[in-house]
Short mmCIF file of C-alpha atoms in Angstrom, two decimals:
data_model
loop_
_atom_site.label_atom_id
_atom_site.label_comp_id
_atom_site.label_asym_id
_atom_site.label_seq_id
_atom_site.Cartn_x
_atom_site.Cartn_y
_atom_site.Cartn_z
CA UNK A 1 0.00 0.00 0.00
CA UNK A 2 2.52 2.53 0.90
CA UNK A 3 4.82 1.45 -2.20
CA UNK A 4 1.29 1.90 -4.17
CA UNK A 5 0.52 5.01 -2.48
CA UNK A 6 4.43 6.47 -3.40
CA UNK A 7 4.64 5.75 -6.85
CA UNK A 8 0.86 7.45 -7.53
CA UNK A 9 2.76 10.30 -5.73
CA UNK A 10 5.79 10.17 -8.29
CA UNK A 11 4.11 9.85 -11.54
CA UNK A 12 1.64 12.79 -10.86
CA UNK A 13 4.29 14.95 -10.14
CA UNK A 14 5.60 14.88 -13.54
CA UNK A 15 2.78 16.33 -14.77
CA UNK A 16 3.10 19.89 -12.86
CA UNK A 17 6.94 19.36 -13.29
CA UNK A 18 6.62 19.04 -17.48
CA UNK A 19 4.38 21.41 -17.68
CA UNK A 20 6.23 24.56 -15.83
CA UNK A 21 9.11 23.00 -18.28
CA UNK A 22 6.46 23.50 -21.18
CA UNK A 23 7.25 20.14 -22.43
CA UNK A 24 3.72 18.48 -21.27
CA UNK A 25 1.82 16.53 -23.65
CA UNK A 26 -1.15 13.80 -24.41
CA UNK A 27 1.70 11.10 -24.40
CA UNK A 28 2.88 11.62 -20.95
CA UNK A 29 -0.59 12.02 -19.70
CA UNK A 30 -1.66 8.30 -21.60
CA UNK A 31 1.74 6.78 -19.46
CA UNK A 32 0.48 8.97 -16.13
CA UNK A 33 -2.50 7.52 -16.61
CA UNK A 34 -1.73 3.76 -17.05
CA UNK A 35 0.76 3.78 -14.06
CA UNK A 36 -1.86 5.55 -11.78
CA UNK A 37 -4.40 2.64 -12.76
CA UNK A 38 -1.88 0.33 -11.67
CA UNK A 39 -1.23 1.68 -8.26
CA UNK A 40 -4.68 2.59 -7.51
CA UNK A 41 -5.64 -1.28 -7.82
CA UNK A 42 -2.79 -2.78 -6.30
CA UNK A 43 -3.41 -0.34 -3.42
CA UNK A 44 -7.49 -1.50 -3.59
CA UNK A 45 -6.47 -4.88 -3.57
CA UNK A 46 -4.11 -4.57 -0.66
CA UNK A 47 -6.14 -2.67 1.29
CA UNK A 48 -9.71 -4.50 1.29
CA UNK A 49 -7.46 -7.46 2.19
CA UNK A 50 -5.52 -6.15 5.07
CA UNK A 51 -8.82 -4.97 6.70
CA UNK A 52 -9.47 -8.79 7.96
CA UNK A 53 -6.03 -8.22 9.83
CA UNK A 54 -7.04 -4.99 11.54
CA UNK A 55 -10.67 -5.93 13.19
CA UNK A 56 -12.07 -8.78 14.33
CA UNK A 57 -14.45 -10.84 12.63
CA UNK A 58 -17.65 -9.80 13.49
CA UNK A 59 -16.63 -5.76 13.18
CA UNK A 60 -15.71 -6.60 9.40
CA UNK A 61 -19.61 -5.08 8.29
CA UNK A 62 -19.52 -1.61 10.37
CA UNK A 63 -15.46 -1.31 9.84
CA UNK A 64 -16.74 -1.20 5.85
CA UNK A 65 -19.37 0.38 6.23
CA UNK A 66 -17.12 3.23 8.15
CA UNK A 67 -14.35 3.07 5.09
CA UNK A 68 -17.24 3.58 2.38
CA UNK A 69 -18.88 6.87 4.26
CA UNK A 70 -15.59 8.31 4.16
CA UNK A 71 -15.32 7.41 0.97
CA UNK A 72 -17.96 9.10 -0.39
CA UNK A 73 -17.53 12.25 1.75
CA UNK A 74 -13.55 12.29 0.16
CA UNK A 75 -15.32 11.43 -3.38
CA UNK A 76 -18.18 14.85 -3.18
CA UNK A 77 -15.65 16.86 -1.19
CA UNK A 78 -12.98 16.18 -3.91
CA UNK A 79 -14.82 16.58 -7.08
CA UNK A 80 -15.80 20.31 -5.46
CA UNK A 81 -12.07 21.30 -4.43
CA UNK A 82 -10.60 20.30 -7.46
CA UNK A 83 -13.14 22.30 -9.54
CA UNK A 84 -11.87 25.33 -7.47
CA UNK A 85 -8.21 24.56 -7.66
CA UNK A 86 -8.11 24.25 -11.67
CA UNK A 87 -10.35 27.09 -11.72
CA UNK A 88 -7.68 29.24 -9.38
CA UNK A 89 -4.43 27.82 -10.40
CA UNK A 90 -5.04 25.75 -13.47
CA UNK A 91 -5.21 22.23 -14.38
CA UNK A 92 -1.65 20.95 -14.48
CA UNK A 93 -0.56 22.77 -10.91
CA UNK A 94 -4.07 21.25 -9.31
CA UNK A 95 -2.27 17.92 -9.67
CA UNK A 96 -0.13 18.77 -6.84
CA UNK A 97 -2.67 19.06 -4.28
CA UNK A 98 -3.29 14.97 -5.30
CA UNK A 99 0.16 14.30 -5.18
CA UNK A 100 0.51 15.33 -1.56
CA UNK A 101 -3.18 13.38 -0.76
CA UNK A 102 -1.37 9.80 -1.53
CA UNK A 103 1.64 11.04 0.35
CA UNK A 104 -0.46 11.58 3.61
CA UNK A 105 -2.08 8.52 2.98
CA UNK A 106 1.44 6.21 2.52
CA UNK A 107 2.03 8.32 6.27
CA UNK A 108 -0.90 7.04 7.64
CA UNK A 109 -0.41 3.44 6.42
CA UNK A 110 2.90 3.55 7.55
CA UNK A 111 1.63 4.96 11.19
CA UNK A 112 -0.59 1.76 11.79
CA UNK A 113 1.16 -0.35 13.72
CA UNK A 114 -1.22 -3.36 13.87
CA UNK A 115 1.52 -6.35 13.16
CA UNK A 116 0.49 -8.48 9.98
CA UNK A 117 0.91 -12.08 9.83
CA UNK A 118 4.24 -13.48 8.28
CA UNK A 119 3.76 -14.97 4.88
CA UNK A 120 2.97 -18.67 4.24
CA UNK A 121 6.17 -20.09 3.34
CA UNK A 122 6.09 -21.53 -0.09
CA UNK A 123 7.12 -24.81 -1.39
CA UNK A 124 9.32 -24.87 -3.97
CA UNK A 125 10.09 -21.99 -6.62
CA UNK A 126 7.17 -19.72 -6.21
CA UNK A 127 6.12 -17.38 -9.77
CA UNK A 128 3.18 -14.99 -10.91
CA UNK A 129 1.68 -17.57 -13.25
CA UNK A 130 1.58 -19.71 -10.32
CA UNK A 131 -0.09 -17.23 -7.95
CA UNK A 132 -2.86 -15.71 -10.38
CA UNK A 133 -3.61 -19.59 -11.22
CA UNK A 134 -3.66 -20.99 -7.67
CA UNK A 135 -6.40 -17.72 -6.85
CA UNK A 136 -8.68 -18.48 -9.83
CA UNK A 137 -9.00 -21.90 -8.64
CA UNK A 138 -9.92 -20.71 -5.26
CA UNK A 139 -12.46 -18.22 -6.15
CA UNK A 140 -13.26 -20.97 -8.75
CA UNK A 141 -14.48 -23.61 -5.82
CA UNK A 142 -15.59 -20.73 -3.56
CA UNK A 143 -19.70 -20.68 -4.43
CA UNK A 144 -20.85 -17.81 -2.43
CA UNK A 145 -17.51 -15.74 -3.86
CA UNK A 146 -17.69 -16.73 -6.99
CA UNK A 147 -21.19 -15.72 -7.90
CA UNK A 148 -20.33 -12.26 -6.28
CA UNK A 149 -17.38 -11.48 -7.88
CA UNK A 150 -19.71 -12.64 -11.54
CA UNK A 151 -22.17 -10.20 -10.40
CA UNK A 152 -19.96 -7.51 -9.66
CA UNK A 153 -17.91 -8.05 -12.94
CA UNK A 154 -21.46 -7.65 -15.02
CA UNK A 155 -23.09 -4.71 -13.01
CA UNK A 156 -19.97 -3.09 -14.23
CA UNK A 157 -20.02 -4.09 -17.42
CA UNK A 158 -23.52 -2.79 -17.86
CA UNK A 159 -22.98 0.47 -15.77
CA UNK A 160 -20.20 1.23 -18.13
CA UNK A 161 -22.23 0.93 -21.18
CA UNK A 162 -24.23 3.51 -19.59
CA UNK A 163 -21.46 5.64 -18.19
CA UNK A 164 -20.02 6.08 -21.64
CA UNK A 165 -23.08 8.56 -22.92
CA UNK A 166 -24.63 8.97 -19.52
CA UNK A 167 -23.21 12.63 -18.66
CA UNK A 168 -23.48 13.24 -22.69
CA UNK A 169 -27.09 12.80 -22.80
CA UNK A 170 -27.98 14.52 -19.34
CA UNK A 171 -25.76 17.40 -21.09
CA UNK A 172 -27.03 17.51 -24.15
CA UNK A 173 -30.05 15.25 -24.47
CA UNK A 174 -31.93 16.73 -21.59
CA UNK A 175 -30.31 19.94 -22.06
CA UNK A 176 -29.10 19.90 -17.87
CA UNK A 177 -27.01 22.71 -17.11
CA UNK A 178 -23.76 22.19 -15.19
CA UNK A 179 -24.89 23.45 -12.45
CA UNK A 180 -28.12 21.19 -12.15
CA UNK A 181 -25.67 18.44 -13.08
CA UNK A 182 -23.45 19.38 -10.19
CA UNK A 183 -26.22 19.35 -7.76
CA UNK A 184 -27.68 15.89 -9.09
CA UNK A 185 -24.07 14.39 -8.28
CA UNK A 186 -23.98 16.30 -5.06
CA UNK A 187 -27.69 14.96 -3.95
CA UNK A 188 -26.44 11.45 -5.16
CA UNK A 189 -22.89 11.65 -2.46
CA UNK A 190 -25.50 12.26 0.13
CA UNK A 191 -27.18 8.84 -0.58
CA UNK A 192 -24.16 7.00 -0.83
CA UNK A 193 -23.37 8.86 2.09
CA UNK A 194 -26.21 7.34 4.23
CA UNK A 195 -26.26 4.02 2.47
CA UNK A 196 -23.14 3.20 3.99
CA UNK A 197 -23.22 4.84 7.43
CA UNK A 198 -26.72 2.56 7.31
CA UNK A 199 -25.47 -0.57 6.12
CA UNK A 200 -24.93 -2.72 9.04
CA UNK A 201 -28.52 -1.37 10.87
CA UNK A 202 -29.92 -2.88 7.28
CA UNK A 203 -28.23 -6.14 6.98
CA UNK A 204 -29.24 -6.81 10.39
CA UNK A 205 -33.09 -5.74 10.05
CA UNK A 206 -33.11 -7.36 6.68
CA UNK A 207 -30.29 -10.26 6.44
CA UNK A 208 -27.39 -9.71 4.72
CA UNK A 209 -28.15 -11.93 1.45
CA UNK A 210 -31.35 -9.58 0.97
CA UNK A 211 -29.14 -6.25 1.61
CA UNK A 212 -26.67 -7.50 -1.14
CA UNK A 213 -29.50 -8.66 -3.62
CA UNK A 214 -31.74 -5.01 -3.24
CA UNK A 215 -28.87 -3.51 -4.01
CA UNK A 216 -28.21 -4.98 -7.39
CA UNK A 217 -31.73 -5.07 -8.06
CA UNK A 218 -32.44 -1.60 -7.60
CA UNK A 219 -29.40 -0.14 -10.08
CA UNK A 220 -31.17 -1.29 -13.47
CA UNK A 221 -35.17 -0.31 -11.84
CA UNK A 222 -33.01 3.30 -11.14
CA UNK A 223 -32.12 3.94 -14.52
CA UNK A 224 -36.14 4.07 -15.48
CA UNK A 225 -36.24 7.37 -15.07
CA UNK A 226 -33.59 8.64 -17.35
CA UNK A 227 -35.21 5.93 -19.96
CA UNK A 228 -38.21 8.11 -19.91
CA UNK A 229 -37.19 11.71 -19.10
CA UNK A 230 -37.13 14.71 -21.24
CA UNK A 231 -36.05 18.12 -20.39
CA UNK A 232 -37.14 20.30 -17.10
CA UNK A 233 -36.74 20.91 -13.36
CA UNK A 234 -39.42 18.04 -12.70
CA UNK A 235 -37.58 15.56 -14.64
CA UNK A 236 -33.94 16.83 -12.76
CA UNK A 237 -35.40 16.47 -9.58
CA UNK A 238 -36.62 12.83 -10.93
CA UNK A 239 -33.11 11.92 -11.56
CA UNK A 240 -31.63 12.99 -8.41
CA UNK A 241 -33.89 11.05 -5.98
CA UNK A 242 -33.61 8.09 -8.38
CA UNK A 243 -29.52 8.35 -8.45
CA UNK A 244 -29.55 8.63 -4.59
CA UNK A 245 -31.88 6.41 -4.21
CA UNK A 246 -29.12 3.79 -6.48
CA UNK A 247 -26.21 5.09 -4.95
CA UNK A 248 -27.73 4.81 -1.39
CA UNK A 249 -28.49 0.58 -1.97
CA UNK A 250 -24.96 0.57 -3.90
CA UNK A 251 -22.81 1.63 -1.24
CA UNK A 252 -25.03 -0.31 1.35
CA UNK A 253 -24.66 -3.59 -1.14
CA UNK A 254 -21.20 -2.93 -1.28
CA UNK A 255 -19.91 -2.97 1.89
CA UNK A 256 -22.01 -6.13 2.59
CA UNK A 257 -20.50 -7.99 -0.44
CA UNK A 258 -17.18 -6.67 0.57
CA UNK A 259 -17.80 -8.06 4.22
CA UNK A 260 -19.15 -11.39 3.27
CA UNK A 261 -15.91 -12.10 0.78
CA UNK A 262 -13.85 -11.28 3.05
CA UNK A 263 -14.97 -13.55 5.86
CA UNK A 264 -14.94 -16.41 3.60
CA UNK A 265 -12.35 -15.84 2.41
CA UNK A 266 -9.22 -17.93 3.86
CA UNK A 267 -6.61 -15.42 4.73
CA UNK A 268 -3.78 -16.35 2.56
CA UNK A 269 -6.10 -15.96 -0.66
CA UNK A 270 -7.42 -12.71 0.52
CA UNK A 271 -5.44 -10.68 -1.81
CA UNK A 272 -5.64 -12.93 -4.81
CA UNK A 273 -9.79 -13.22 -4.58
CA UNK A 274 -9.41 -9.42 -4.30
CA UNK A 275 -7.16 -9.03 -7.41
CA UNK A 276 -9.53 -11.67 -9.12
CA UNK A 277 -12.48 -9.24 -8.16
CA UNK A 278 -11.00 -6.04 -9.39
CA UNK A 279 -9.20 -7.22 -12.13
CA UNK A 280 -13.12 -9.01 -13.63
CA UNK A 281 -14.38 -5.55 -12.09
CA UNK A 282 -12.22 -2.97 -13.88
CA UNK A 283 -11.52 -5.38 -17.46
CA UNK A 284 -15.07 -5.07 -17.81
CA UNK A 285 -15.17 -1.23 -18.01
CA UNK A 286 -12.75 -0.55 -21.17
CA UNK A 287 -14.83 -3.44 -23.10
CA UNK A 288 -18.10 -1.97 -22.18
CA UNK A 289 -16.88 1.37 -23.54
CA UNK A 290 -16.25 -0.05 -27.26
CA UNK A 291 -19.26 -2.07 -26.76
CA UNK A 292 -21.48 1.44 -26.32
CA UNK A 293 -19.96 2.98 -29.20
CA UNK A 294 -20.52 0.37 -30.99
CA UNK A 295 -24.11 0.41 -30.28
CA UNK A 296 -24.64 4.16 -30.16
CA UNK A 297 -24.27 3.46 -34.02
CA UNK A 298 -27.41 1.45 -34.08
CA UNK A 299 -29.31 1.99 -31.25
CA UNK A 300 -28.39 5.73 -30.68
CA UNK A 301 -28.30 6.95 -27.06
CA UNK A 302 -31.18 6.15 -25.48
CA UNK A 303 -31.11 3.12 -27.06
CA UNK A 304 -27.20 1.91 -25.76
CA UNK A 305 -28.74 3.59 -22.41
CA UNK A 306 -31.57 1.07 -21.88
CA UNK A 307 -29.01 -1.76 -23.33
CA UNK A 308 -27.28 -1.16 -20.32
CA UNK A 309 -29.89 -0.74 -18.12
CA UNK A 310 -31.13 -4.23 -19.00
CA UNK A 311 -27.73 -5.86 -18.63
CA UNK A 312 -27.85 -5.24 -15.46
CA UNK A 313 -30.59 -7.19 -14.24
CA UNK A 314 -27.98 -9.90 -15.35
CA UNK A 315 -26.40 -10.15 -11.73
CA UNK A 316 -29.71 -9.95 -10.34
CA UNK A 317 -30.66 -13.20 -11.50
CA UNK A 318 -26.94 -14.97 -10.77
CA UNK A 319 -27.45 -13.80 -7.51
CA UNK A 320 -31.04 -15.38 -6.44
CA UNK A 321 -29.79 -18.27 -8.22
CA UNK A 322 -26.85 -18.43 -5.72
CA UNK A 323 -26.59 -18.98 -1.71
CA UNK A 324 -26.89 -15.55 -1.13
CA UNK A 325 -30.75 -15.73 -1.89
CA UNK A 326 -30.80 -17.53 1.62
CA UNK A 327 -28.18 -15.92 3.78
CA UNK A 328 -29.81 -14.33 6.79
CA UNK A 329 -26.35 -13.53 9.02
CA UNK A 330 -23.13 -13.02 8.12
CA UNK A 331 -21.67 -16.36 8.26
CA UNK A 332 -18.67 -17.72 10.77
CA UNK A 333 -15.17 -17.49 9.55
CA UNK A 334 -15.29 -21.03 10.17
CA UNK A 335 -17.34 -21.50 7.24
CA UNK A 336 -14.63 -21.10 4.79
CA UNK A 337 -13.13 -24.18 5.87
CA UNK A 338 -15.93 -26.31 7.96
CA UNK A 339 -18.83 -25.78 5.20
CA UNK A 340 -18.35 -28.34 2.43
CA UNK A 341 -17.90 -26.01 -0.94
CA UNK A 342 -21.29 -27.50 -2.17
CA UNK A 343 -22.90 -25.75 1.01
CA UNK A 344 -20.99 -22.57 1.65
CA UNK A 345 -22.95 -19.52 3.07
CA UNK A 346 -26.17 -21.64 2.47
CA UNK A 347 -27.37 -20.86 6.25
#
């Protein structure tokens, strides 16, 4: 995480650096760009698996559910101060201010002094090949953790068909000004917001598998509304409630998913099944994008819009197909290794 955290730091400086040298351009940006992916989802992965190591068990749910209301606050706070830092020193120089956020955060990681377990020692000549093949097959026999990670990997795939003309066709389509735009995102932090501060009350009131399962269901039954808008202050206000109302089950899905994987998960596969997760996760995205310009060709907008919308009923159905339909509680670590694979998370 730190060494994640440090080399984000490094390759956004460049950018203020070349461009006070006046020798910025797209190239550097496209390699700026690439390395940041890389760091940001080695740091993901890393970090969703050394939560496990930090809390206890049966904390997992509210410790995520913590970590994703700080997320979104960072997210709506960040998307507001970097508007006013391009807008006061310009585009290139606002970098800076996110170079010194993942140096803070590579202090902070390195201020936790919670001891993590030594390494499994390995037998024989260990590789990468071996390591990415050894997680598949986990995930692979893991029933519960595999269907989640499918779902997760198609939601995204269908969200990013979406996201490609999404902000285009609020823009332009529906003729939303920026600053009705801003205030739909804003109103739509606020639900994610509360959906995670409320996760854990909801999982217990509700049962986990249900919390997981409204979640996904209510993303593609969300996107009605944009389906079937036209222009207008009634219509905006339409789309806010229905984006908080998505982003509120999201977040609370999320860090329910999140919790479940990674109590079933054993710990030494922790940060494979989390590499497998992102890895399906984020693949899906850059496919989905050629996929909706593909279709924008045929369909047109609204057309690759409601594609989308119904490809995401996809995980829906994978998930009341799975154990998850009938989880009620958030099952014993135990489970991973006492519940036959046939069985797992099934009660």
């Amino acid at each position: 995480m730190i060494a994640a955290d440090l080399t984000a730091a490094a390759v956004l400086a460049t950018i203020p650096a070349a461009a006070v040298a006046g020798v910025l351009g797209i190239g550097q940006l496209y390699a700026v760009a690439v390395a940041l992916g890389i760091a940001k989802i080695v740091h993901s992965s890393a970090s969703i698996s050394y939560l496990p190591v930090l809390v206890e068990a049966d904390l997992l749910q509210y410790a995520n559910s913590r970590l994703g209301a700080a997320s979104s606050v960072a997210d709506s706070a960040g998307n507001t101060v970097g508007a006013a830092l391009v807008g006061a020193v310009g585009a290139a120089r606002s970098v800076l201010a996110d170079v010194l956020s993942y140096l803070v955060s590579a202090f902070l990681v390195w201020r936790i002094r919670t001891p993590e377990p030594a390494a499994v020692p390995r037998e024989g000549r260990g590789s990468l090949a071996r390591d990415i093949s050894e997680g598949l097959r986990y995930v692979a026999r893991q029933p519960t953790v595999r269907t989640v990670i499918a779902a997760l990997s198609t939601l995204s795939f269908g969200l990013a068909v979406m996201n490609t003309y999404w902000a285009y066709y609020l823009l332009t389509g529906l003729r939303m000004s920026p600053t009705a735009f801003g205030v739909m995102m804003g109103v739509g932090g606020a639900g994610s917001l509360a959906g995670a501060l409320l996760a854990p009350r909801i999982a217990s009131r509700i049962g986990i598998g249900p919390t997981i399962i409204i979640g996904f269901a209510v993303s593609p039954l969300a996107q009605m509304p944009l389906l079937l808008a036209g222009p207008g202050l009634t219509w905006q206000i339409a789309l806010a409630a229905a984006l908080a109302a998505q982003l509120f089950w999201a977040t609370a899905s999320g860090t329910s998913q999140r919790s479940l994987r990674q109590t079933l998960c054993e710990p030494r596969f922790q940060g494979r099944m989390q590499a497998a997760s992102t890895t399906l996760t984020a693949g899906a995205r850059p496919v989905a994008a050629a996929v909706a310009g593909a279709l924008v060709l045929l369909l047109g907008v609204r057309g690759t819009l409601a594609v989308g919308a119904v490809l995401q009923t996809v995980p829906v159905v994978l998930l009341l197909l799975s154990p998850v339909r009938t989880l009620r509680e958030m099952p014993s670590p135990l489970a991973r290794t006492a519940v036959p694979p046939s069985r797992e998370g099934a009660s």
